[in-house]
Amino acid sequence: SQKIEQNSEALNIQEGKTATLTCNYTNYSPAYLQWYRQDPGRGPVFLLLIRENEKEKRKERLKVTFDTTLKQSLFHITASQPADSATYLCALAEGYQKVTFGTGTKLQVIP
Amino acid sequence: DAGITQSPRHKVTETGTPVTLRCHQTENHRYMYWYRQDPGHGLRLIHYSYGVKDTDKGEVSDGYSVSRSKTEDFLLTLESATSSQTSVYFCAISAEAGGRSNQPQHFGDGTRLSIL
């Protein structure tokens, strides 16, 4: 069956360090992968999209990599700040109308 | 922020009662979605719409129905609520579908529904 795996355990890092979150998937051939941020009591907010033929995408302090051979995406936040604390979701789009979300990883940036 | 309003934001009701949640958008986007979010399961698609009166089922559609009579409104109805439908419900919109499109989804802030 199709599966998206994100670390269910929270990730705690020190302010100023680089946070790296992982999204692994099986039995997918995604056309693209998205990352969202979700704060408590709020809906997810879109951050970045990377296509299957792209290896890396950057936006300010954010960087996403996409390895279709390893079936893995890494999401990096450089120079992390306490305001980056949130839950981060990856989402895969495979077929038409089919976007599937992972369960998310909670990031805590410690001052 | 995308103009998406969900109502009500919180609701407590009893098993067996009908419940309707409303999603209203001001973006004129074609596609609208209803998800539920539960611990350990993430976001799961209930139903989606690709135009006025055009809807289709998602992966967890049993016990739910939807209607879209106007571009801006997408209603989710629980005909006879059960305790297993206690959840946080999110509406999302997108300018294009998922799949081979590259348009992200924009979410409302959710409705927290408790069924006792």
Coordinates of N, CA and C in Angstrom, one line a residue:
Chain A
S1 N 0.8 -1.2 0.0 CA 0.0 0.0 0.0 C 0.9 1.3 0.0
Q2 N 0.3 2.4 -0.4 CA 1.1 3.6 -0.5 C 1.2 4.2 0.9
K3 N 2.4 4.7 1.2 CA 2.7 5.2 2.5 C 3.7 6.4 2.5
I4 N 3.4 7.3 3.3 CA 4.3 8.5 3.5 C 4.7 8.5 5.0
E5 N 6.0 8.5 5.2 CA 6.5 8.5 6.6 C 7.2 9.8 6.9
Q6 N 6.8 10.4 8.0 CA 7.6 11.5 8.6 C 7.8 11.1 10.0
N7 N 8.9 11.6 10.6 CA 9.2 11.3 12.0 C 8.1 11.8 12.9
S8 N 7.5 10.8 13.6 CA 6.4 11.2 14.5 C 6.9 11.8 15.7
E9 N 8.2 11.6 16.1 CA 8.7 12.2 17.3 C 9.1 13.7 17.0
A10 N 9.0 14.5 18.0 CA 9.3 15.9 17.8 C 10.8 16.1 17.6
L11 N 11.2 17.1 16.9 CA 12.6 17.4 16.6 C 12.9 18.7 17.4
N12 N 13.8 18.6 18.4 CA 14.2 19.7 19.1 C 15.6 20.2 18.7
I13 N 15.8 21.4 18.4 CA 17.1 21.9 18.0 C 17.3 23.3 18.6
Q14 N 18.6 23.6 18.7 CA 19.0 24.9 19.3 C 18.8 26.0 18.2
E15 N 18.4 27.2 18.7 CA 18.3 28.3 17.8 C 19.6 28.6 17.1
G16 N 19.5 28.9 15.8 CA 20.7 29.2 15.0 C 21.2 28.0 14.2
K17 N 20.8 26.8 14.6 CA 21.2 25.5 13.9 C 20.3 25.3 12.7
T18 N 20.8 24.3 11.9 CA 19.9 23.9 10.8 C 19.1 22.7 11.2
A19 N 17.8 22.9 10.9 CA 16.8 21.8 11.2 C 16.6 21.0 9.9
T20 N 16.7 19.7 10.0 CA 16.4 18.8 8.8 C 15.3 17.9 9.1
L21 N 14.3 17.9 8.3 CA 13.1 17.1 8.5 C 13.1 16.1 7.3
T22 N 12.6 14.9 7.5 CA 12.6 13.9 6.5 C 11.2 13.4 6.1
C23 N 11.0 13.2 4.8 CA 9.8 12.6 4.3 C 10.2 11.4 3.4
N24 N 9.8 10.2 3.8 CA 10.0 9.0 3.0 C 8.7 8.5 2.5
Y25 N 8.7 7.9 1.3 CA 7.5 7.4 0.8 C 7.8 6.1 0.1
T26 N 6.7 5.3 0.0 CA 6.8 4.0 -0.7 C 5.6 3.8 -1.6
N27 N 5.9 3.1 -2.7 CA 4.8 2.8 -3.6 C 4.1 4.0 -4.2
Y28 N 4.9 5.1 -4.4 CA 4.4 6.2 -5.1 C 5.4 6.5 -6.3
S29 N 4.8 7.2 -7.3 CA 5.6 7.8 -8.3 C 5.1 9.2 -8.4
P30 N 5.5 10.0 -7.4 CA 4.9 11.4 -7.3 C 5.4 12.3 -8.5
A31 N 4.5 13.1 -8.9 CA 4.8 14.1 -9.9 C 5.5 15.3 -9.2
Y32 N 5.1 15.6 -8.0 CA 5.7 16.6 -7.2 C 5.5 16.4 -5.8
L33 N 6.2 17.1 -5.0 CA 6.1 17.0 -3.5 C 6.0 18.4 -2.9
Q34 N 5.2 18.6 -1.9 CA 5.0 19.9 -1.3 C 5.3 19.8 0.2
W35 N 5.7 20.9 0.7 CA 5.9 21.0 2.2 C 5.0 22.2 2.7
Y36 N 4.3 21.9 3.8 CA 3.4 22.8 4.5 C 3.9 23.0 5.9
R37 N 3.5 24.1 6.5 CA 3.7 24.4 7.9 C 2.3 24.5 8.5
Q38 N 2.2 23.9 9.7 CA 0.9 24.0 10.5 C 1.2 24.4 11.9
D39 N 0.6 25.5 12.3 CA 0.7 26.0 13.7 C -0.6 25.5 14.5
P40 N -0.5 25.4 15.8 CA -1.6 24.8 16.6 C -2.9 25.7 16.3
G41 N -3.9 24.9 16.1 CA -5.2 25.6 15.9 C -5.4 26.3 14.5
R42 N -4.5 26.1 13.6 CA -4.5 26.7 12.3 C -4.5 25.7 11.2
G43 N -4.9 26.1 10.0 CA -4.7 25.2 8.9 C -3.3 25.2 8.3
P44 N -2.9 24.2 7.6 CA -1.6 24.1 7.0 C -1.4 25.3 6.0
V45 N -0.2 25.7 5.9 CA 0.2 26.8 5.0 C 1.3 26.3 4.1
F46 N 1.1 26.5 2.8 CA 2.0 26.1 1.8 C 3.3 26.8 1.9
L47 N 4.5 26.0 1.8 CA 5.8 26.6 1.9 C 6.5 26.5 0.5
L48 N 6.7 25.2 0.1 CA 7.5 25.0 -1.1 C 7.0 23.8 -1.9
L49 N 7.2 23.8 -3.2 CA 6.9 22.7 -4.0 C 8.1 22.3 -4.8
I50 N 8.4 21.0 -5.0 CA 9.5 20.6 -5.8 C 9.0 19.5 -6.8
R51 N 9.4 19.6 -8.0 CA 8.9 18.6 -9.0 C 9.8 17.4 -9.1
E52 N 9.3 16.4 -9.7 CA 10.1 15.1 -9.8 C 11.4 15.3 -10.5
N53 N 11.5 16.2 -11.4 CA 12.7 16.4 -12.2 C 13.6 17.5 -11.6
E54 N 13.3 17.9 -10.4 CA 14.1 18.9 -9.7 C 14.8 18.2 -8.5
K55 N 16.1 18.6 -8.3 CA 16.8 18.0 -7.2 C 16.7 18.8 -5.9
E56 N 16.6 20.1 -6.1 CA 16.7 21.0 -5.0 C 15.9 22.3 -5.3
K57 N 15.3 22.8 -4.2 CA 14.6 24.1 -4.3 C 14.8 24.9 -3.1
R58 N 15.0 26.2 -3.3 CA 15.3 27.1 -2.1 C 14.3 28.3 -2.1
K59 N 14.1 28.7 -0.8 CA 13.3 29.9 -0.6 C 13.7 30.5 0.7
E60 N 14.4 31.6 0.6 CA 15.0 32.2 1.8 C 15.8 31.2 2.6
R61 N 15.4 31.0 3.9 CA 16.1 30.1 4.7 C 15.7 28.6 4.6
L62 N 14.8 28.3 3.6 CA 14.3 27.0 3.4 C 14.9 26.3 2.2
K63 N 15.2 25.0 2.4 CA 15.7 24.3 1.2 C 15.0 22.9 1.2
V64 N 14.6 22.5 0.1 CA 14.0 21.1 -0.1 C 14.8 20.4 -1.1
T65 N 15.1 19.1 -0.8 CA 15.7 18.2 -1.8 C 14.7 17.1 -2.1
F66 N 14.8 16.5 -3.2 CA 13.9 15.4 -3.7 C 14.7 14.4 -4.4
D67 N 14.8 13.2 -3.8 CA 15.5 12.1 -4.4 C 14.5 11.0 -4.7
T68 N 14.2 10.9 -6.0 CA 13.2 9.9 -6.4 C 13.7 8.5 -6.4
T69 N 15.1 8.3 -6.4 CA 15.7 7.0 -6.3 C 15.6 6.5 -4.9
L70 N 15.9 7.3 -3.9 CA 15.8 7.0 -2.5 C 14.3 7.1 -2.0
K71 N 13.5 7.7 -2.8 CA 12.1 8.0 -2.4 C 12.1 8.8 -1.1
Q72 N 12.8 9.9 -1.2 CA 12.9 10.7 0.0 C 13.0 12.2 -0.3
S73 N 12.4 13.0 0.6 CA 12.6 14.5 0.5 C 13.2 14.9 1.9
L74 N 14.1 15.8 1.8 CA 14.6 16.5 3.0 C 14.2 17.9 3.0
F75 N 13.8 18.4 4.1 CA 13.4 19.8 4.3 C 14.3 20.5 5.3
H76 N 15.0 21.5 4.9 CA 16.0 22.2 5.8 C 15.6 23.6 6.1
I77 N 15.8 23.9 7.4 CA 15.6 25.3 7.8 C 16.9 25.8 8.3
T78 N 17.6 26.7 7.7 CA 18.9 27.2 8.2 C 18.7 28.3 9.1
A79 N 19.7 28.5 10.0 CA 19.6 29.6 11.0 C 18.2 29.6 11.7
S80 N 17.9 28.5 12.2 CA 16.5 28.3 12.8 C 16.2 29.3 13.9
Q81 N 15.0 29.7 14.0 CA 14.5 30.7 15.0 C 13.4 30.1 15.8
P82 N 13.1 30.5 17.0 CA 12.0 30.0 17.8 C 10.6 30.1 17.0
A83 N 10.5 31.2 16.2 CA 9.3 31.4 15.4 C 9.1 30.3 14.3
D84 N 10.2 29.5 14.1 CA 10.0 28.4 13.1 C 9.4 27.1 13.8
S85 N 9.2 27.2 15.1 CA 8.5 26.1 15.8 C 7.1 25.9 15.3
A86 N 6.9 24.7 14.8 CA 5.6 24.3 14.2 C 5.6 22.9 13.8
T87 N 4.5 22.4 13.2 CA 4.5 21.0 12.6 C 4.6 21.2 11.1
Y88 N 5.5 20.4 10.5 CA 5.7 20.5 9.1 C 5.2 19.2 8.4
L89 N 4.4 19.4 7.4 CA 3.8 18.3 6.7 C 4.4 18.2 5.3
C90 N 4.6 17.0 4.8 CA 4.9 16.8 3.4 C 3.7 16.2 2.7
A91 N 3.6 16.5 1.5 CA 2.4 16.0 0.7 C 2.9 15.6 -0.7
L92 N 2.4 14.5 -1.1 CA 2.8 14.0 -2.5 C 1.6 14.0 -3.4
A93 N 1.9 14.4 -4.6 CA 0.8 14.4 -5.7 C 1.3 13.4 -6.7
E94 N 0.4 12.4 -6.9 CA 0.7 11.4 -7.8 C -0.2 11.5 -9.1
G95 N -1.3 10.9 -8.9 CA -2.2 10.9 -10.0 C -3.1 12.1 -10.0
Y96 N -4.0 12.2 -10.9 CA -4.9 13.4 -11.0 C -5.8 13.4 -9.8
Q97 N -5.9 14.6 -9.2 CA -6.7 14.9 -8.0 C -6.3 14.1 -6.8
K98 N -5.0 13.7 -6.8 CA -4.6 12.8 -5.7 C -3.4 13.4 -4.9
V99 N -3.7 14.1 -3.9 CA -2.6 14.7 -3.0 C -2.8 14.0 -1.7
T100 N -1.7 13.4 -1.2 CA -1.7 12.7 0.1 C -0.7 13.3 1.0
F101 N -1.2 13.5 2.2 CA -0.4 14.2 3.2 C 0.3 13.2 4.2
G102 N 1.5 13.5 4.7 CA 2.1 12.8 5.8 C 1.5 13.3 7.1
T103 N 1.9 12.6 8.2 CA 1.3 13.0 9.5 C 2.0 14.2 10.1
G104 N 3.2 14.5 9.6 CA 3.9 15.7 10.1 C 4.9 15.4 11.1
T105 N 5.9 16.4 11.2 CA 6.9 16.3 12.2 C 6.8 17.7 13.0
K106 N 6.8 17.6 14.3 CA 6.8 18.8 15.1 C 8.2 19.2 15.4
L107 N 8.5 20.5 15.0 CA 9.8 21.1 15.3 C 9.7 22.1 16.4
Q108 N 10.6 21.9 17.3 CA 10.7 22.9 18.4 C 12.1 23.5 18.4
V109 N 12.2 24.8 18.2 CA 13.5 25.5 18.2 C 13.7 26.2 19.6
I110 N 14.7 25.8 20.2 CA 15.0 26.2 21.6 C 15.9 27.4 21.6
P111 N 15.4 28.5 22.3 CA 16.3 29.7 22.3 C 17.6 29.5 23.1
Chain B
D1 N -3.2 36.1 2.9 CA -3.9 34.8 3.1 C -5.0 34.6 2.1
A2 N -5.2 33.4 1.6 CA -6.3 33.1 0.8 C -7.6 33.3 1.6
G3 N -8.6 33.8 0.9 CA -9.9 34.1 1.5 C -10.7 32.8 1.7
I4 N -10.5 32.1 2.8 CA -11.3 30.9 3.1 C -11.9 31.1 4.5
T5 N -13.2 30.9 4.6 CA -13.8 31.0 5.9 C -14.6 29.7 6.2
Q6 N -14.3 29.1 7.3 CA -15.0 27.9 7.7 C -16.0 28.3 8.9
S7 N -17.2 27.7 8.8 CA -18.1 27.9 9.9 C -18.9 26.7 10.2
P8 N -19.2 26.4 11.5 CA -18.7 27.1 12.6 C -17.2 26.7 12.9
R9 N -16.6 27.4 13.8 CA -15.2 27.0 14.2 C -15.2 25.9 15.2
H10 N -16.2 25.9 16.0 CA -16.3 24.8 17.0 C -17.8 24.4 17.1
K11 N -17.9 23.1 17.3 CA -19.3 22.6 17.5 C -19.3 21.3 18.3
V12 N -20.2 21.3 19.2 CA -20.4 20.1 20.0 C -21.9 19.6 19.8
T13 N -22.0 18.3 19.5 CA -23.3 17.8 19.2 C -23.5 16.4 19.7
E14 N -24.6 15.9 19.5 CA -24.9 14.5 20.0 C -24.9 13.5 18.9
T15 N -24.6 12.3 19.2 CA -24.7 11.2 18.3 C -26.1 11.1 17.7
G16 N -26.1 10.9 16.3 CA -27.4 10.7 15.6 C -27.9 12.0 15.1
T17 N -27.4 13.2 15.4 CA -27.9 14.4 14.9 C -27.2 14.8 13.6
P18 N -27.9 15.5 12.7 CA -27.2 15.9 11.5 C -26.4 17.2 11.7
V19 N -25.3 17.3 11.0 CA -24.4 18.4 11.2 C -23.9 18.9 9.8
T20 N -23.9 20.2 9.6 CA -23.4 20.7 8.3 C -22.4 21.7 8.6
L21 N -21.2 21.5 7.9 CA -20.1 22.5 8.0 C -20.0 23.3 6.7
R22 N -19.7 24.5 6.8 CA -19.6 25.4 5.6 C -18.2 25.9 5.4
C23 N -17.9 25.9 4.1 CA -16.6 26.5 3.6 C -17.0 27.5 2.6
H24 N -16.5 28.7 2.8 CA -16.7 29.8 1.9 C -15.4 30.4 1.4
Q25 N -15.3 30.6 0.1 CA -14.0 31.2 -0.5 C -14.4 32.4 -1.3
T26 N -13.4 33.3 -1.3 CA -13.5 34.5 -2.1 C -12.5 34.6 -3.2
E27 N -11.8 33.5 -3.5 CA -10.8 33.4 -4.5 C -11.2 33.0 -5.9
N28 N -12.5 32.5 -6.0 CA -13.0 32.0 -7.2 C -12.2 30.8 -7.8
H29 N -11.7 30.0 -6.8 CA -10.9 28.8 -7.2 C -11.9 27.7 -7.6
R30 N -11.5 27.0 -8.6 CA -12.4 25.9 -9.1 C -12.5 24.7 -8.1
Y31 N -11.4 24.4 -7.5 CA -11.3 23.2 -6.7 C -11.5 23.4 -5.2
M32 N -12.3 22.6 -4.6 CA -12.4 22.7 -3.1 C -12.4 21.3 -2.5
Y33 N -11.9 21.2 -1.3 CA -11.7 19.9 -0.7 C -12.1 20.0 0.8
W34 N -12.6 18.8 1.3 CA -12.8 18.7 2.7 C -11.9 17.6 3.2
Y35 N -11.1 17.9 4.3 CA -10.3 16.9 5.0 C -10.7 16.8 6.4
R36 N -10.3 15.7 7.0 CA -10.4 15.6 8.5 C -8.9 15.3 8.9
Q37 N -8.6 15.8 10.1 CA -7.3 15.6 10.7 C -7.4 15.0 12.1
D38 N -6.8 13.8 12.2 CA -6.8 13.1 13.5 C -5.4 12.7 13.9
P39 N -5.1 12.6 15.1 CA -3.8 12.2 15.6 C -3.4 10.9 15.0
G40 N -2.2 10.8 14.5 CA -1.7 9.6 13.9 C -2.1 9.3 12.5
H41 N -3.0 10.1 12.0 CA -3.5 9.8 10.6 C -3.2 10.9 9.7
G42 N -2.9 12.1 10.2 CA -2.7 13.2 9.3 C -4.0 13.7 8.7
L43 N -3.8 14.4 7.6 CA -5.0 14.9 6.8 C -5.5 13.8 5.9
R44 N -6.8 13.5 5.9 CA -7.3 12.6 5.0 C -8.5 13.2 4.3
L45 N -8.5 13.0 3.0 CA -9.5 13.6 2.1 C -10.8 12.9 2.2
I46 N -11.9 13.7 2.4 CA -13.2 13.2 2.6 C -14.0 13.2 1.2
H47 N -14.1 14.4 0.7 CA -14.7 14.7 -0.6 C -14.0 15.9 -1.2
Y48 N -14.1 16.0 -2.5 CA -13.7 17.2 -3.2 C -14.6 17.6 -4.3
S49 N -14.4 18.8 -4.8 CA -15.3 19.3 -5.8 C -14.4 20.0 -6.9
Y50 N -14.7 19.7 -8.1 CA -14.0 20.3 -9.3 C -14.8 21.3 -10.1
G51 N -15.9 21.7 -9.5 CA -16.8 22.7 -10.1 C -18.2 22.7 -9.5
V52 N -19.0 23.6 -9.8 CA -20.3 23.7 -9.3 C -21.1 22.4 -9.6
K53 N -21.6 21.8 -8.6 CA -22.4 20.5 -8.7 C -21.5 19.3 -9.1
D54 N -20.2 19.5 -9.2 CA -19.3 18.4 -9.5 C -18.5 18.0 -8.3
T55 N -18.7 16.8 -7.8 CA -18.0 16.4 -6.6 C -17.6 14.9 -6.7
D56 N -16.7 14.5 -5.9 CA -16.2 13.1 -5.9 C -15.7 12.7 -4.6
K57 N -15.6 11.4 -4.4 CA -15.3 10.9 -3.0 C -13.8 10.9 -2.9
G58 N -13.4 11.1 -1.6 CA -12.0 10.9 -1.2 C -11.8 9.5 -0.5
E59 N -10.8 9.4 0.3 CA -10.5 8.1 0.9 C -11.3 7.7 2.1
V60 N -12.0 8.7 2.7 CA -12.8 8.5 4.0 C -14.1 9.1 3.8
S61 N -14.9 8.8 2.8 CA -16.1 9.4 2.5 C -17.4 8.8 3.1
D62 N -17.2 7.6 3.7 CA -18.4 7.0 4.3 C -19.0 7.8 5.4
G63 N -20.3 8.1 5.4 CA -20.9 8.8 6.5 C -21.0 10.3 6.2
Y64 N -20.4 10.8 5.1 CA -20.3 12.2 4.7 C -21.0 12.4 3.3
S65 N -21.6 13.6 3.2 CA -22.0 14.0 1.9 C -21.6 15.5 1.7
V66 N -21.6 15.9 0.4 CA -21.2 17.3 0.2 C -22.1 17.9 -0.9
S67 N -22.1 19.2 -0.9 CA -22.8 19.9 -2.0 C -22.1 21.2 -2.3
R68 N -22.2 21.5 -3.6 CA -21.6 22.8 -4.1 C -22.6 23.4 -5.1
S69 N -23.4 24.3 -4.7 CA -24.4 24.9 -5.6 C -23.8 26.3 -6.1
K70 N -22.8 26.8 -5.5 CA -22.1 28.0 -6.0 C -20.6 27.8 -5.9
T71 N -19.9 28.5 -6.7 CA -18.5 28.4 -6.8 C -17.9 28.6 -5.4
E72 N -18.4 29.6 -4.7 CA -17.8 30.0 -3.4 C -18.1 29.2 -2.2
D73 N -19.1 28.3 -2.3 CA -19.5 27.6 -1.1 C -19.5 26.1 -1.3
F74 N -18.9 25.4 -0.3 CA -18.8 23.9 -0.3 C -19.2 23.4 1.1
L75 N -20.3 22.7 1.1 CA -20.9 22.2 2.4 C -20.6 20.7 2.6
L76 N -20.2 20.4 3.8 CA -20.0 19.0 4.3 C -21.1 18.7 5.3
T77 N -21.8 17.6 5.0 CA -22.9 17.2 5.9 C -22.6 15.8 6.5
L78 N -22.8 15.7 7.8 CA -22.8 14.4 8.4 C -24.3 14.1 8.7
E79 N -24.9 13.2 8.0 CA -26.3 12.9 8.0 C -26.7 12.5 9.4
S80 N -25.9 11.6 10.0 CA -26.2 11.1 11.4 C -24.9 10.9 12.1
A81 N -24.5 12.0 12.8 CA -23.2 12.0 13.4 C -22.9 10.8 14.3
T82 N -21.7 10.3 14.3 CA -21.2 9.3 15.2 C -20.0 9.8 15.9
S83 N -19.6 9.1 17.0 CA -18.5 9.6 17.8 C -17.2 9.4 17.0
S84 N -17.1 8.5 16.1 CA -15.9 8.3 15.3 C -15.7 9.5 14.3
Q85 N -16.7 10.4 14.2 CA -16.5 11.5 13.3 C -16.1 12.8 14.1
T86 N -15.8 12.6 15.4 CA -15.2 13.6 16.2 C -13.8 13.9 15.6
S87 N -13.5 15.1 15.2 CA -12.3 15.4 14.5 C -12.2 16.9 14.3
V88 N -11.0 17.3 13.6 CA -10.9 18.7 13.1 C -11.1 18.6 11.6
Y89 N -11.9 19.4 11.1 CA -12.3 19.4 9.7 C -11.7 20.6 9.0
F90 N -10.9 20.4 7.9 CA -10.3 21.5 7.2 C -10.9 21.5 5.8
C91 N -11.2 22.7 5.3 CA -11.5 23.0 3.9 C -10.3 23.5 3.3
A92 N -10.1 23.2 2.0 CA -9.0 23.7 1.2 C -9.4 24.0 -0.2
I93 N -8.7 24.9 -0.8 CA -9.0 25.3 -2.2 C -7.8 25.3 -3.0
S94 N -7.9 25.1 -4.3 CA -6.8 25.3 -5.2 C -7.3 25.7 -6.5
A95 N -6.3 26.4 -7.2 CA -6.7 26.9 -8.5 C -6.7 25.8 -9.6
E96 N -5.9 24.8 -9.3 CA -5.9 23.6 -10.2 C -5.9 22.4 -9.3
A97 N -6.1 21.2 -10.0 CA -6.1 20.0 -9.2 C -4.7 19.6 -8.8
G98 N -4.6 18.6 -8.0 CA -3.3 18.0 -7.7 C -2.9 17.2 -8.9
G99 N -2.0 16.3 -8.7 CA -1.5 15.4 -9.8 C -0.5 16.2 -10.6
R100 N -0.8 16.4 -11.9 CA 0.2 17.0 -12.7 C 0.3 18.5 -12.7
S101 N -0.6 19.1 -11.9 CA -0.6 20.5 -11.7 C 0.4 20.9 -10.7
N102 N 0.8 22.2 -10.6 CA 1.7 22.6 -9.6 C 1.2 23.6 -8.7
Q103 N -0.1 23.7 -8.6 CA -0.8 24.6 -7.7 C -1.0 24.0 -6.3
P104 N -0.6 24.7 -5.3 CA -0.7 24.2 -3.9 C -2.2 24.4 -3.4
Q105 N -2.5 23.8 -2.3 CA -3.8 24.0 -1.7 C -3.7 25.0 -0.6
H106 N -4.7 25.8 -0.4 CA -4.8 26.8 0.6 C -5.9 26.4 1.6
F107 N -5.6 26.4 2.9 CA -6.5 25.8 3.9 C -7.2 26.9 4.7
G108 N -8.4 26.6 5.1 CA -9.0 27.4 6.2 C -8.5 27.0 7.5
D109 N -9.0 27.6 8.6 CA -8.5 27.3 9.9 C -9.2 26.2 10.7
G110 N -10.1 25.6 10.0 CA -10.7 24.3 10.6 C -11.9 24.5 11.4
T111 N -12.6 23.4 11.6 CA -13.8 23.3 12.5 C -13.5 22.2 13.4
R112 N -13.5 22.5 14.7 CA -13.3 21.4 15.7 C -14.7 20.9 16.1
L113 N -15.0 19.6 15.7 CA -16.3 19.0 15.9 C -16.2 17.9 16.9
S114 N -17.0 18.0 17.9 CA -17.0 17.0 19.0 C -18.4 16.4 19.0
I115 N -18.5 15.0 18.9 CA -19.8 14.3 18.9 C -19.8 13.4 20.1
L116 N -20.8 13.7 21.0 CA -20.8 13.1 22.3 C -21.8 11.9 22.3

